[in-house]
mmCIF file of C-alpha atoms in Angstrom:
data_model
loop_
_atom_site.group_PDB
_atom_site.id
_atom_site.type_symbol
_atom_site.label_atom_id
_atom_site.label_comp_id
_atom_site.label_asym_id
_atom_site.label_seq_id
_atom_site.Cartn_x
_atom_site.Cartn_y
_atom_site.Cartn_z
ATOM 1 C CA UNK F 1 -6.113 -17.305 -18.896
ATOM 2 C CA UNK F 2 -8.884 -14.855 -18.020
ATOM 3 C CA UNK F 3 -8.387 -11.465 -19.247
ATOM 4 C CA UNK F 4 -9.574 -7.803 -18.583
ATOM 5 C CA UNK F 5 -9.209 -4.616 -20.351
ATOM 6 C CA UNK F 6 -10.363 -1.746 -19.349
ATOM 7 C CA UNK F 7 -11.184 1.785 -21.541
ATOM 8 C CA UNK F 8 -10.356 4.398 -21.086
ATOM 9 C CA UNK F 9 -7.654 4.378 -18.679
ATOM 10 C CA UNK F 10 -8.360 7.439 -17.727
ATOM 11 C CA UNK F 11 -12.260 9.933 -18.413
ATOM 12 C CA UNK F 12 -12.453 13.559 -17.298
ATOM 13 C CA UNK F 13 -15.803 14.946 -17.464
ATOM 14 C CA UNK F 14 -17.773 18.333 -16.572
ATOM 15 C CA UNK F 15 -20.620 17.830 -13.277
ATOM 16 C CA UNK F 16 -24.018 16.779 -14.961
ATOM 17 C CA UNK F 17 -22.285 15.591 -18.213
ATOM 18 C CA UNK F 18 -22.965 11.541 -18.578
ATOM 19 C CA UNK F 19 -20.508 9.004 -19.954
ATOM 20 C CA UNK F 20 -19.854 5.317 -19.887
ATOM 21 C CA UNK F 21 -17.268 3.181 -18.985
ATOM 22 C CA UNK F 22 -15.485 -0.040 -20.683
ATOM 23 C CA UNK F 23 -14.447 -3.169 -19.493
ATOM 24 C CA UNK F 24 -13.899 -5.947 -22.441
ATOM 25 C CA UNK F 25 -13.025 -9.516 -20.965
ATOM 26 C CA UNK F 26 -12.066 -13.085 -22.070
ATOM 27 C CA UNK F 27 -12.842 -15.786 -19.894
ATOM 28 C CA UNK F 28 -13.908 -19.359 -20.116
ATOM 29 C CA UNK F 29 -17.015 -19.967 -18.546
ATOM 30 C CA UNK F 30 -17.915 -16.555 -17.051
ATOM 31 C CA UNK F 31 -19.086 -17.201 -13.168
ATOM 32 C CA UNK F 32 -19.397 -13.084 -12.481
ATOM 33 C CA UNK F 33 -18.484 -9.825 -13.563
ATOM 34 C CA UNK F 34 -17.638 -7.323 -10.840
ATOM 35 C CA UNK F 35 -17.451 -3.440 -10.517
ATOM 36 C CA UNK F 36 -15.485 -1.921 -7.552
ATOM 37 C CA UNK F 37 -14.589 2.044 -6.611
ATOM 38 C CA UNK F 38 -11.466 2.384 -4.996
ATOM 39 C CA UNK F 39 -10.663 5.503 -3.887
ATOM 40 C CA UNK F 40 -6.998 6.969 -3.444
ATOM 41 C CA UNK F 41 -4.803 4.837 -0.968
ATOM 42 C CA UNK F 42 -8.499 2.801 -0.017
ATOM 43 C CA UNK F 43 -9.812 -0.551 -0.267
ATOM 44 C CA UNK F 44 -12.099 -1.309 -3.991
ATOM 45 C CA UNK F 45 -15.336 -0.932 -2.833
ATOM 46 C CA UNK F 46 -18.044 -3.368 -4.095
ATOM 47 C CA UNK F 47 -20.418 -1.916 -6.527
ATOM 48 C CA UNK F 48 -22.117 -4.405 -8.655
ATOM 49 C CA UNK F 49 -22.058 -8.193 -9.820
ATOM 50 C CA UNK F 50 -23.576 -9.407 -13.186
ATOM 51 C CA UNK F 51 -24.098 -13.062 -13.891
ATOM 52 C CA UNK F 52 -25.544 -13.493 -17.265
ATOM 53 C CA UNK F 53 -25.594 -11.347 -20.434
ATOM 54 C CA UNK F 54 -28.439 -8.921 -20.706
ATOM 55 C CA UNK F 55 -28.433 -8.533 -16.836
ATOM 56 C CA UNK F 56 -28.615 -4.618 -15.597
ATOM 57 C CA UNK F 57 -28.036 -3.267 -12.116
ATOM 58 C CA UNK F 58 -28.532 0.113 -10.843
ATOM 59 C CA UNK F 59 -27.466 1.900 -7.894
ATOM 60 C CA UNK F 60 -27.939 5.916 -7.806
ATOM 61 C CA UNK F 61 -26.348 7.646 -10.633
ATOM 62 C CA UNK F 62 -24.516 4.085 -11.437
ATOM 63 C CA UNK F 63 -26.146 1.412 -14.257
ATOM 64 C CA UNK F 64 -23.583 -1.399 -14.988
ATOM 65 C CA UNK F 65 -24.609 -3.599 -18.258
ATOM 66 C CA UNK F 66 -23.563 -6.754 -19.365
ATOM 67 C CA UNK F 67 -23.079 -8.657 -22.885
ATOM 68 C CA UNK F 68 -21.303 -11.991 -23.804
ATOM 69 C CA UNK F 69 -18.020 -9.822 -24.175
ATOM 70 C CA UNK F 70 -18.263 -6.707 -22.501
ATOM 71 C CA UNK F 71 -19.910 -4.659 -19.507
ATOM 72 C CA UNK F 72 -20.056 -0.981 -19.399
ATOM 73 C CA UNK F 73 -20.699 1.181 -16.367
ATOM 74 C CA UNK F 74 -23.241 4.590 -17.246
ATOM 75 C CA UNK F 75 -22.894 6.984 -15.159
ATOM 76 C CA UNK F 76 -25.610 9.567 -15.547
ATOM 77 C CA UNK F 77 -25.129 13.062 -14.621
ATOM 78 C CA UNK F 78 -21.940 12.511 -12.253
ATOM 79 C CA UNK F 79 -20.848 14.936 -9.339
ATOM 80 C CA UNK F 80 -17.688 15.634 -7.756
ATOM 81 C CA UNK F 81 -18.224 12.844 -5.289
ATOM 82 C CA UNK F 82 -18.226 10.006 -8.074
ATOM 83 C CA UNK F 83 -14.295 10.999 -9.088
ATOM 84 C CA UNK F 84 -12.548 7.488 -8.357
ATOM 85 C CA UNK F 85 -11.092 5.049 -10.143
ATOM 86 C CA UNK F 86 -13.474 2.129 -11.222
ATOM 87 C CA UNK F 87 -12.416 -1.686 -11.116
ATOM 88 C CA UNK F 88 -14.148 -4.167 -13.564
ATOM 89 C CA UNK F 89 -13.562 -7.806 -12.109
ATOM 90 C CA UNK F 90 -14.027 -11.226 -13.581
ATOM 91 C CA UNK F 91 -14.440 -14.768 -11.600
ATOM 92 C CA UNK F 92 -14.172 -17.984 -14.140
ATOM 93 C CA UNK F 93 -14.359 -21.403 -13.939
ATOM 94 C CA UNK F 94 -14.476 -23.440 -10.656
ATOM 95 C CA UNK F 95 -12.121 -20.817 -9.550
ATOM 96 C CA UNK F 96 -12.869 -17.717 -6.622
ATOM 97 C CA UNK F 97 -10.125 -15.673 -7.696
ATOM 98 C CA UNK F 98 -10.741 -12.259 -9.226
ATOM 99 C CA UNK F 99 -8.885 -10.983 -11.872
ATOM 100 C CA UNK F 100 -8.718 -7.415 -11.955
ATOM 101 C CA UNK F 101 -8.760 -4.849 -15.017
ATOM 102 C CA UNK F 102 -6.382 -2.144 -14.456
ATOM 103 C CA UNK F 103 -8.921 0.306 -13.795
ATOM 104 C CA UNK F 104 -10.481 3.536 -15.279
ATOM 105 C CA UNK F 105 -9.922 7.001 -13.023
ATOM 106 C CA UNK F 106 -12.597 9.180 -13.745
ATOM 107 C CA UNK F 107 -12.230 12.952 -12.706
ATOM 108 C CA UNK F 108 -15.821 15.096 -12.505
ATOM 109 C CA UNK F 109 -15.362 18.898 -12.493
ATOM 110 C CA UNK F 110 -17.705 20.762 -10.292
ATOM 111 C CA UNK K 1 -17.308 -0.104 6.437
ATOM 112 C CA UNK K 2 -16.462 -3.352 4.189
ATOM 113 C CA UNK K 3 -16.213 -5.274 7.566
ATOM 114 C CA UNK K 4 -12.841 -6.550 6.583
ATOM 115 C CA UNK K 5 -10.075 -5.609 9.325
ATOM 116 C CA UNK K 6 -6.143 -5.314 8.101
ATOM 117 C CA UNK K 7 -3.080 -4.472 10.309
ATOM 118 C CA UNK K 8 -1.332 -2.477 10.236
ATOM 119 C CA UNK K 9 -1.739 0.094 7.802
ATOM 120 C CA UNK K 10 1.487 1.214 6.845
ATOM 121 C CA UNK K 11 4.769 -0.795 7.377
ATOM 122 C CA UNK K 12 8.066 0.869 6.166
ATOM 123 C CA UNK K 13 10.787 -2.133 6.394
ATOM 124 C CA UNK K 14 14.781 -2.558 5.043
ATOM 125 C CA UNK K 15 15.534 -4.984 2.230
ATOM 126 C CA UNK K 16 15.830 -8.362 3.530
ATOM 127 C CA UNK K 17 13.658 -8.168 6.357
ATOM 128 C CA UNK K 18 10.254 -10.123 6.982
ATOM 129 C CA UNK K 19 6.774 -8.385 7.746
ATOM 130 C CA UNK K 20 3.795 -10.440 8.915
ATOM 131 C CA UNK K 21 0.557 -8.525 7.583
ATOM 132 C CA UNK K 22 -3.002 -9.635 9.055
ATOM 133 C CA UNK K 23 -5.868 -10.346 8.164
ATOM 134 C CA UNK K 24 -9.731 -10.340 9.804
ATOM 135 C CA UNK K 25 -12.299 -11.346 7.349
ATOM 136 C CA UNK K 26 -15.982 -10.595 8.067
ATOM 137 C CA UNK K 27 -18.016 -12.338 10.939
ATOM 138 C CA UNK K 28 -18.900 -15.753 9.251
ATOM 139 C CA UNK K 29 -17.033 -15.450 5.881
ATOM 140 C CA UNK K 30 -15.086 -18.419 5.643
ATOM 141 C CA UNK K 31 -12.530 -17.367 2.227
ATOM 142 C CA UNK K 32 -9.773 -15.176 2.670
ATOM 143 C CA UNK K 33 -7.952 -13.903 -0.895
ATOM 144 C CA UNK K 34 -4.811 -11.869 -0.779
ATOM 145 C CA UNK K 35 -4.012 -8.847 -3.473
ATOM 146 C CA UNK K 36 -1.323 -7.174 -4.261
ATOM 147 C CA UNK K 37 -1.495 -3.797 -5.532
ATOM 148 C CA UNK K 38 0.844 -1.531 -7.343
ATOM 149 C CA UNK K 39 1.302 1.341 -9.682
ATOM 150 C CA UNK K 40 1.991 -0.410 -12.621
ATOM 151 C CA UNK K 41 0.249 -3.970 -12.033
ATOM 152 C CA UNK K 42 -2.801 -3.266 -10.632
ATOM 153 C CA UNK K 43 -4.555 -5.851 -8.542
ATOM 154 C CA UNK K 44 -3.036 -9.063 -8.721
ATOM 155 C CA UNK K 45 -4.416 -12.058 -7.252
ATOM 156 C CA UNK K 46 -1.685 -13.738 -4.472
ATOM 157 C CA UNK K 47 -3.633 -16.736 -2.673
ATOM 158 C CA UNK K 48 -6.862 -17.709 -1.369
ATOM 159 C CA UNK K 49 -7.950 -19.630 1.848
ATOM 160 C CA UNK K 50 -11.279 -21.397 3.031
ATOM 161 C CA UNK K 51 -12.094 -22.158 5.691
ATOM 162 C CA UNK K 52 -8.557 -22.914 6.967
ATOM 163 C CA UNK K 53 -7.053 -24.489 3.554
ATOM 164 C CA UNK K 54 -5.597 -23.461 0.714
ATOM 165 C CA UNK K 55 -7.849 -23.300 -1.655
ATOM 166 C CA UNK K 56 -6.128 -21.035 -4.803
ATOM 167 C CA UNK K 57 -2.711 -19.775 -5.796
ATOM 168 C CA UNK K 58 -2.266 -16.582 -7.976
ATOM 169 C CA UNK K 59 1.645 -14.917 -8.876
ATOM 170 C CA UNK K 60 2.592 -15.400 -5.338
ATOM 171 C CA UNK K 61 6.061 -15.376 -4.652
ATOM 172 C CA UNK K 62 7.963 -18.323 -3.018
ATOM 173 C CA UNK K 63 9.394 -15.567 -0.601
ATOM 174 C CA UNK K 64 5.988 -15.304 -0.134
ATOM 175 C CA UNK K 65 3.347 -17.513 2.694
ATOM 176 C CA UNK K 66 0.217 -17.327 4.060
ATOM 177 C CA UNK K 67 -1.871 -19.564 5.974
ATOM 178 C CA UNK K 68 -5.908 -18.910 7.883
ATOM 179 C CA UNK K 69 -6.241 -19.809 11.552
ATOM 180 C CA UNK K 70 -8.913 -21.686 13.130
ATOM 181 C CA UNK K 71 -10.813 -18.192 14.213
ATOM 182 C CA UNK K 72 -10.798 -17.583 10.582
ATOM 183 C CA UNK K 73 -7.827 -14.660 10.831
ATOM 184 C CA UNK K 74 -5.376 -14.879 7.975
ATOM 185 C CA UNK K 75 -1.478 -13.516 8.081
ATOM 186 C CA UNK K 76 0.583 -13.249 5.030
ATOM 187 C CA UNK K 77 4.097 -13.616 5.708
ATOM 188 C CA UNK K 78 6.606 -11.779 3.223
ATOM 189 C CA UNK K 79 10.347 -12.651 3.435
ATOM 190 C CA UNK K 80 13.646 -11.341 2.387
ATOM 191 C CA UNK K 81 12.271 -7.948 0.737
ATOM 192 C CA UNK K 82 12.914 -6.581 -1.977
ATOM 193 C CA UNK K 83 12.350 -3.157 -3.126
ATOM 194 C CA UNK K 84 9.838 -4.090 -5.747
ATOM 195 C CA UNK K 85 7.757 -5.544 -2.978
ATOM 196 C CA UNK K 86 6.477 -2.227 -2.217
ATOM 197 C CA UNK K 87 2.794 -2.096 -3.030
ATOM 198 C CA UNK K 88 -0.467 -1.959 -1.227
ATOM 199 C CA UNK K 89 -1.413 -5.390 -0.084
ATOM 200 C CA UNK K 90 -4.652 -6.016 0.313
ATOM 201 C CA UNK K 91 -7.482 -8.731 1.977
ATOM 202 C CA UNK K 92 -10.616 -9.294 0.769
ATOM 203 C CA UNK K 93 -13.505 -12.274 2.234
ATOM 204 C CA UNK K 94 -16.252 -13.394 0.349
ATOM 205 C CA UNK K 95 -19.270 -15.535 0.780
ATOM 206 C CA UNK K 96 -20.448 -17.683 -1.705
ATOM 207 C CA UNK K 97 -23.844 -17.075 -2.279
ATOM 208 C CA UNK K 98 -26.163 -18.849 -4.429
ATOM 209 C CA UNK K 99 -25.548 -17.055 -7.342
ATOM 210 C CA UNK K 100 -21.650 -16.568 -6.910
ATOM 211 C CA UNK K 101 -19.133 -14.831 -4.775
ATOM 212 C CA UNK K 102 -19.627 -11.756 -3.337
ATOM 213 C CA UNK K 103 -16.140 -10.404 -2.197
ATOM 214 C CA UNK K 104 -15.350 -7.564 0.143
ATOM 215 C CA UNK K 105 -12.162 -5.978 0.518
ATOM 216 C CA UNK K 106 -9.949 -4.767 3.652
ATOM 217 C CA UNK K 107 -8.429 -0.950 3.479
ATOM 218 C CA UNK K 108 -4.851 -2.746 2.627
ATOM 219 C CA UNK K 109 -1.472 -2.386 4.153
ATOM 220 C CA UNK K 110 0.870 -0.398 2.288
ATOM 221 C CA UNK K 111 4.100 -1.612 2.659
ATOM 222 C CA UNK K 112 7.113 0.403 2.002
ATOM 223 C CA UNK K 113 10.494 -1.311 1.362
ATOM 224 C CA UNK K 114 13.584 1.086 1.905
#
């Protein structure tokens, strides 16, 4: 059964002051890794995919990295706009399905 | 704007009742998933339809059923209701691209079970 755990559940950081996010999975035959935002009482809102170990993506002050067991989202120099919590997804096998970390709510200071 | 349409937003409902939530996925994606989300679980994966068939099954309950319509429109019926149904319920359609699926999620119904 595919698995995702996120770290840490939960990242407060000072405007400007960069930090990374976890997400450590088990899967057979990884298909994608996803990263959503949700924001309070919203809908996850897409972010990235990765396909293959080694792949990066970039989008703004986002970077989301991928190995052959984890994926980490950088988030370089954050503002007040990027507090949300952060999804990490994984999609195995011949299956669509996602299955969802738990999440990581990260809280930037102005 | 994910593109993904879900009514209604908020549902407040009795034990034992049914709700009907719906679903409209994006112009011309033909996979529906359902989600359930709540405090403690997170996102958990329910069902999934294409292009009018089931195509997955997650924890769904058997209280639980959903089914897609010809226009594509999905409705996920929930039956005799518990309080521990309470949870944001959410839709999400995908295309499946060359390189994988690409899934985009609905704002969610959040259902409240008194």
């Amino acid at each position: 059964e595919d698995q995702v755990t996120q770290s840490p559940e939960a990242l407060r950081l000072q405007e400007g002051e960069s930090s990374s996010l976890n997400c450590s999975y088990t899967v057979s035959g990884l298909r994608g890794l996803f990263w959503y935002r949700q924001d309070p009482g919203k809908g996850p809102e897409f972010l990235f995919t990765l396909y293959s170990a080694g792949e990066e993506k970039e989008k703004e002050r986002l970077k989301a990295t991928l190995t052959k067991k984890e994926s980490f989202l950088h988030i370089t120099a954050p503002k007040p706009e990027d507090s949300a919590t952060y999804l990490c997804a994984v999609q195995s096998g011949a299956n669509s399905k996602l299955t969802f970390g738990k999440g990581i709510t990260l809280s930037v200071r102005p | 704007d994910s593109g993904v349409t879900q009514t209604p937003k908020h549902l407040i409902t009795a034990t034992g009742q049914r709700v009907t939530l719906r679903c409209s996925p994006r112009s011309g994606d033909l996979s529906v998933y359902w989600y359930q989300q709540s405090l403690d679980q997170g996102l958990q994966f329910l069902i999934q339809y294409y292009n009018g068939e089931e195509r997955a099954k997650g924890n769904i309950l058997e209280r639980f059923s959903a089914q897609q319509f010809p226009d594509l429109h999905s409705e996920l019926n929930l039956s005799s209701l518990e309080l521990g149904d309470s949870a944001l319920y959410f839709c999400a359609s995908s295309v499946e691209g060359r390189y994988g699926t690409e899934a985009f999620f609905g704002q969610g119904t959040r259902l409240t079970v008194v």
